[in-house]
Tab-separated table of C-alpha atoms in Angstrom:
chain	number	residue	atom	x	y	z
B	20	UNK	CA	7.758	-11.527	-12.518
B	21	UNK	CA	4.505	-12.361	-14.634
B	22	UNK	CA	1.421	-10.311	-13.374
B	23	UNK	CA	-2.159	-11.481	-14.821
B	24	UNK	CA	-3.591	-8.723	-16.364
B	25	UNK	CA	-6.852	-7.067	-15.090
B	26	UNK	CA	-9.275	-4.906	-17.459
B	27	UNK	CA	-12.024	-3.604	-15.763
B	28	UNK	CA	-14.886	-1.840	-17.368
B	29	UNK	CA	-16.615	1.066	-15.349
B	30	UNK	CA	-20.035	1.347	-16.163
B	31	UNK	CA	-20.609	4.402	-13.929
B	32	UNK	CA	-23.932	5.656	-13.948
B	33	UNK	CA	-25.013	4.092	-16.802
B	34	UNK	CA	-27.200	1.021	-18.213
B	35	UNK	CA	-30.575	-0.318	-16.645
B	36	UNK	CA	-30.947	-3.923	-15.379
B	37	UNK	CA	-31.899	-4.950	-18.752
B	38	UNK	CA	-29.459	-2.941	-20.711
B	39	UNK	CA	-26.383	-4.241	-18.737
B	40	UNK	CA	-27.765	-7.572	-18.950
B	41	UNK	CA	-27.862	-7.416	-22.668
B	42	UNK	CA	-24.497	-5.801	-22.720
B	43	UNK	CA	-22.941	-9.038	-20.777
B	44	UNK	CA	-24.369	-11.193	-22.729
B	45	UNK	CA	-23.028	-9.736	-25.849
B	46	UNK	CA	-19.817	-9.620	-24.455
B	47	UNK	CA	-19.814	-12.976	-23.230
B	48	UNK	CA	-19.327	-14.831	-26.597
B	49	UNK	CA	-16.628	-12.166	-27.746
B	50	UNK	CA	-14.125	-12.926	-24.780
B	51	UNK	CA	-15.043	-16.363	-23.925
B	52	UNK	CA	-11.531	-17.759	-25.040
B	53	UNK	CA	-9.677	-15.332	-23.062
B	54	UNK	CA	-7.844	-17.071	-19.962
B	55	UNK	CA	-4.780	-14.704	-19.911
B	56	UNK	CA	-6.687	-11.558	-18.612
B	57	UNK	CA	-9.178	-11.139	-15.623
B	58	UNK	CA	-12.340	-9.674	-17.089
B	59	UNK	CA	-14.190	-7.231	-14.758
B	60	UNK	CA	-17.468	-5.384	-15.455
B	61	UNK	CA	-18.780	-2.719	-12.958
B	62	UNK	CA	-22.270	-1.859	-13.315
B	63	UNK	CA	-24.633	0.436	-11.123
B	64	UNK	CA	-25.819	-1.113	-8.107
B	65	UNK	CA	-29.211	-1.911	-9.589
B	66	UNK	CA	-27.782	-4.027	-12.036
B	67	UNK	CA	-25.491	-5.889	-10.022
B	68	UNK	CA	-27.297	-8.945	-9.395
B	69	UNK	CA	-28.712	-9.153	-13.094
B	70	UNK	CA	-25.520	-9.089	-14.572
B	71	UNK	CA	-23.633	-10.945	-11.818
B	72	UNK	CA	-26.890	-14.064	-12.845
B	73	UNK	CA	-26.362	-13.370	-16.819
B	74	UNK	CA	-22.661	-13.906	-16.580
B	75	UNK	CA	-22.675	-17.085	-14.685
B	76	UNK	CA	-20.390	-19.992	-16.487
B	77	UNK	CA	-18.737	-17.239	-18.137
B	78	UNK	CA	-15.092	-15.956	-17.422
B	79	UNK	CA	-16.441	-12.614	-16.512
B	80	UNK	CA	-16.405	-11.234	-13.030
B	81	UNK	CA	-18.363	-8.633	-11.249
B	82	UNK	CA	-17.370	-5.352	-9.516
B	83	UNK	CA	-19.572	-2.786	-7.915
B	84	UNK	CA	-18.521	0.797	-8.202
B	85	UNK	CA	-18.711	1.642	-3.864
B	86	UNK	CA	-19.111	0.047	-0.550
B	87	UNK	CA	-19.653	1.254	2.848
B	88	UNK	CA	-17.252	0.226	5.511
B	89	UNK	CA	-19.853	-0.887	8.057
B	90	UNK	CA	-22.016	-4.312	7.712
B	91	UNK	CA	-25.194	-2.178	8.475
B	92	UNK	CA	-27.141	0.593	10.261
B	93	UNK	CA	-28.019	4.313	9.408
B	94	UNK	CA	-26.517	4.903	6.558
B	95	UNK	CA	-28.856	6.171	3.811
B	96	UNK	CA	-28.162	5.290	0.295
B	97	UNK	CA	-24.921	3.006	1.085
B	98	UNK	CA	-24.537	-0.570	0.453
B	99	UNK	CA	-22.365	-3.207	2.447
B	100	UNK	CA	-19.731	-5.720	1.480
B	101	UNK	CA	-21.911	-8.491	2.516
B	102	UNK	CA	-24.922	-7.398	0.369
B	103	UNK	CA	-22.560	-7.323	-2.454
B	104	UNK	CA	-21.119	-10.748	-1.773
B	105	UNK	CA	-24.483	-12.121	-1.643
B	106	UNK	CA	-25.031	-11.402	-5.411
B	107	UNK	CA	-21.499	-12.531	-6.717
B	108	UNK	CA	-19.470	-9.361	-6.493
B	109	UNK	CA	-15.677	-9.750	-6.604
B	110	UNK	CA	-14.505	-6.740	-6.976
B	111	UNK	CA	-15.152	-3.111	-6.113
B	112	UNK	CA	-13.865	0.304	-7.507
B	113	UNK	CA	-13.133	2.570	-4.795
B	114	UNK	CA	-11.813	6.269	-4.618
B	115	UNK	CA	-12.546	7.306	-8.124
B	116	UNK	CA	-12.193	10.933	-8.850
B	117	UNK	CA	-15.681	11.365	-9.566
B	118	UNK	CA	-16.422	9.993	-6.061
B	119	UNK	CA	-13.753	12.285	-4.520
B	120	UNK	CA	-14.753	15.235	-6.499
B	121	UNK	CA	-18.783	14.952	-6.580
B	122	UNK	CA	-19.555	13.463	-3.187
B	123	UNK	CA	-16.510	14.744	-1.225
B	124	UNK	CA	-14.790	11.156	-0.719
B	125	UNK	CA	-11.815	11.309	1.343
B	126	UNK	CA	-8.620	9.304	1.531
B	127	UNK	CA	-9.210	8.036	5.000
B	128	UNK	CA	-12.747	7.117	3.525
B	129	UNK	CA	-11.513	5.110	0.765
B	130	UNK	CA	-9.261	3.421	3.314
B	131	UNK	CA	-12.081	2.245	5.371
B	132	UNK	CA	-13.978	1.195	2.646
B	133	UNK	CA	-10.833	-0.685	1.062
B	134	UNK	CA	-10.659	-2.455	4.166
B	135	UNK	CA	-14.150	-3.344	4.641
B	136	UNK	CA	-14.221	-4.980	0.977
B	137	UNK	CA	-10.983	-6.911	1.408
B	138	UNK	CA	-12.327	-8.598	4.770
B	139	UNK	CA	-15.212	-9.577	3.068
B	140	UNK	CA	-13.485	-11.052	0.250
B	141	UNK	CA	-13.865	-8.630	-2.346
B	142	UNK	CA	-10.958	-6.909	-3.995
B	143	UNK	CA	-10.662	-3.567	-4.049
B	144	UNK	CA	-9.604	-1.481	-7.085
B	145	UNK	CA	-8.372	1.650	-5.616
B	146	UNK	CA	-7.833	4.964	-7.888
B	147	UNK	CA	-5.661	7.456	-7.544
B	148	UNK	CA	-4.604	10.214	-9.688
B	149	UNK	CA	-3.547	13.989	-10.144
B	150	UNK	CA	-5.440	16.875	-11.220
B	151	UNK	CA	-3.995	19.064	-14.395
B	152	UNK	CA	-2.948	21.725	-12.007
B	153	UNK	CA	-1.122	19.319	-9.757
B	154	UNK	CA	0.576	17.788	-12.641
B	155	UNK	CA	1.447	21.321	-14.378
B	156	UNK	CA	3.136	22.125	-11.011
B	157	UNK	CA	5.453	19.064	-11.200
B	158	UNK	CA	3.788	17.435	-7.847
B	159	UNK	CA	2.205	14.464	-9.465
B	160	UNK	CA	4.463	11.883	-7.956
B	161	UNK	CA	3.835	13.059	-4.569
B	162	UNK	CA	0.187	13.444	-4.777
B	163	UNK	CA	-0.239	9.873	-6.110
B	164	UNK	CA	2.186	8.480	-3.787
B	165	UNK	CA	-0.037	10.024	-0.694
B	166	UNK	CA	-3.143	8.659	-2.156
B	167	UNK	CA	-1.720	5.363	-2.168
B	168	UNK	CA	-0.216	5.382	1.234
B	169	UNK	CA	-3.483	6.687	2.791
B	170	UNK	CA	-5.381	3.901	0.835
B	171	UNK	CA	-3.367	1.261	2.058
B	172	UNK	CA	-2.843	2.202	5.773
B	173	UNK	CA	-3.485	-0.881	7.858
B	174	UNK	CA	-3.013	-3.393	5.544
B	175	UNK	CA	-0.358	-6.285	6.031
B	176	UNK	CA	1.993	-7.203	3.112
B	177	UNK	CA	0.578	-10.155	2.445
B	178	UNK	CA	-3.243	-8.510	1.947
B	179	UNK	CA	-1.253	-5.614	-0.110
B	180	UNK	CA	-0.209	-8.174	-2.875
B	181	UNK	CA	-3.524	-9.271	-3.546
B	182	UNK	CA	-4.932	-5.579	-4.420
B	183	UNK	CA	-5.308	-3.595	-7.319
B	184	UNK	CA	-4.387	0.026	-8.004
B	185	UNK	CA	-5.460	1.950	-10.870
B	186	UNK	CA	-3.805	5.008	-11.879
B	187	UNK	CA	-6.312	7.450	-13.510
B	188	UNK	CA	-4.881	10.951	-14.277
B	189	UNK	CA	-8.072	13.109	-13.674
B	190	UNK	CA	-7.114	15.442	-16.682
B	191	UNK	CA	-7.756	12.343	-18.930
B	192	UNK	CA	-10.956	11.145	-17.707
B	193	UNK	CA	-13.727	11.235	-20.267
B	194	UNK	CA	-11.488	14.083	-21.961
B	195	UNK	CA	-10.219	12.217	-24.816
B	196	UNK	CA	-6.957	12.966	-23.573
B	197	UNK	CA	-4.673	10.248	-22.703
B	198	UNK	CA	-1.702	10.127	-20.984
B	199	UNK	CA	1.382	8.957	-22.983
B	200	UNK	CA	2.697	5.606	-22.388
B	201	UNK	CA	5.956	6.872	-20.720
B	202	UNK	CA	3.868	9.122	-18.476
B	203	UNK	CA	1.140	6.062	-17.563
B	204	UNK	CA	4.579	3.886	-16.907
B	205	UNK	CA	6.386	6.630	-14.962
B	206	UNK	CA	3.557	7.177	-12.163
B	207	UNK	CA	2.773	3.294	-12.239
B	208	UNK	CA	6.540	2.665	-11.553
B	209	UNK	CA	6.366	5.231	-8.709
B	210	UNK	CA	3.487	3.541	-7.500
B	211	UNK	CA	4.964	0.239	-7.351
B	212	UNK	CA	7.961	1.583	-5.818
B	213	UNK	CA	5.993	3.507	-3.034
B	214	UNK	CA	4.518	-0.018	-2.268
B	215	UNK	CA	8.034	-1.504	-1.950
B	216	UNK	CA	9.240	1.392	0.338
B	217	UNK	CA	6.130	0.584	2.598
B	218	UNK	CA	5.357	-3.244	2.318
B	219	UNK	CA	8.485	-4.991	0.955
B	220	UNK	CA	9.253	-5.856	-2.585
B	221	UNK	CA	7.169	-9.160	-2.793
B	222	UNK	CA	3.900	-7.030	-2.473
B	223	UNK	CA	5.147	-4.496	-4.871
B	224	UNK	CA	5.755	-7.283	-7.345
B	225	UNK	CA	2.736	-8.939	-6.919
B	226	UNK	CA	0.196	-5.873	-6.832
B	227	UNK	CA	-1.492	-5.067	-10.038
B	228	UNK	CA	-1.746	-1.399	-11.258
B	229	UNK	CA	-3.955	-0.626	-13.879
B	230	UNK	CA	-4.231	2.522	-16.147
B	231	UNK	CA	-7.285	4.357	-16.521
B	232	UNK	CA	-8.287	7.938	-18.612
B	233	UNK	CA	-9.833	7.295	-22.180
B	234	UNK	CA	-8.537	3.823	-22.545
B	235	UNK	CA	-9.375	2.904	-26.312
B	236	UNK	CA	-8.701	-0.349	-28.452
B	237	UNK	CA	-6.455	1.649	-30.697
B	238	UNK	CA	-3.957	2.224	-27.460
B	239	UNK	CA	-4.205	-0.779	-25.056
B	240	UNK	CA	-1.876	-2.868	-27.092
B	241	UNK	CA	1.055	-0.324	-26.467
B	242	UNK	CA	-0.292	0.328	-22.991
B	243	UNK	CA	0.237	-3.262	-21.967
B	244	UNK	CA	3.608	-3.212	-22.965
B	245	UNK	CA	4.955	-1.113	-20.125
B	246	UNK	CA	6.357	-2.840	-17.425
B	247	UNK	CA	4.587	-1.374	-14.576
B	248	UNK	CA	1.155	-1.578	-16.069
B	249	UNK	CA	-0.841	-4.470	-15.303
B	250	UNK	CA	-4.127	-3.773	-17.154
B	251	UNK	CA	-6.667	-0.848	-17.671
B	252	UNK	CA	-9.819	0.599	-15.708
B	253	UNK	CA	-11.805	1.618	-18.851
B	254	UNK	CA	-14.844	4.072	-18.755
B	255	UNK	CA	-16.602	5.045	-21.870
B	256	UNK	CA	-15.177	1.865	-24.150
B	257	UNK	CA	-16.499	-0.656	-21.860
B	258	UNK	CA	-20.137	0.461	-22.509
B	259	UNK	CA	-19.669	-1.149	-26.043
B	260	UNK	CA	-19.169	-4.711	-26.355
B	261	UNK	CA	-17.143	-4.804	-29.225
B	262	UNK	CA	-14.874	-2.134	-28.170
B	263	UNK	CA	-14.474	-3.540	-24.527
B	264	UNK	CA	-13.685	-6.791	-26.028
B	265	UNK	CA	-10.949	-5.687	-28.357
B	266	UNK	CA	-9.377	-3.987	-25.149
B	267	UNK	CA	-9.680	-7.390	-23.513
B	268	UNK	CA	-8.297	-9.486	-26.114
B	269	UNK	CA	-5.226	-6.826	-26.612
């Protein structure tokens, strides 16, 4: 079946409010005629409101980089789903390897955050991926399948089909290394099969699966020809309007 591709730019800890607004304003005319792809930019929390305002009237959606599972409370440094929806956030990147590695996020925590986001009307972009050590041991399919099962725990099949999963091999994030197209397809196909086994074929057919890891304009077209790759989660290349627009307009 035809799934609408989704290209999301993860700005990580880059861009002030002014720089983020300038970037999205530069991006708008470059992608304005593209109705074939869901286009998402994910600024830092401080820039979310400014970018959300600047993109109004365009075909660009705004995503956050994190969300807490509680509506409010004594959770210093966190942000709730209601706080995000109030400023127009529609997507949220969850479980990125940098969150897992640097800040101790767990599979259970990713699941709780994803369920809170979804309940508030925010589409989770749930990240999964293996380290170089796990890949070299040949255990990468099992690792990714486990992460997916944990992240989707408690979701209903009709909810799963609305989610986004981003496969990001950790060894290809910010390293300049990129998984081959066959490697990306192999894991994305396995993710879809994992979803089918747990939630049924309809959910598996509808859920969108991205690839992330040093995605560039030069590689996006071939990547998107893989039958189980429905888009990309873009890091560094999303910080330049021209590069990101070339990826979006593949």
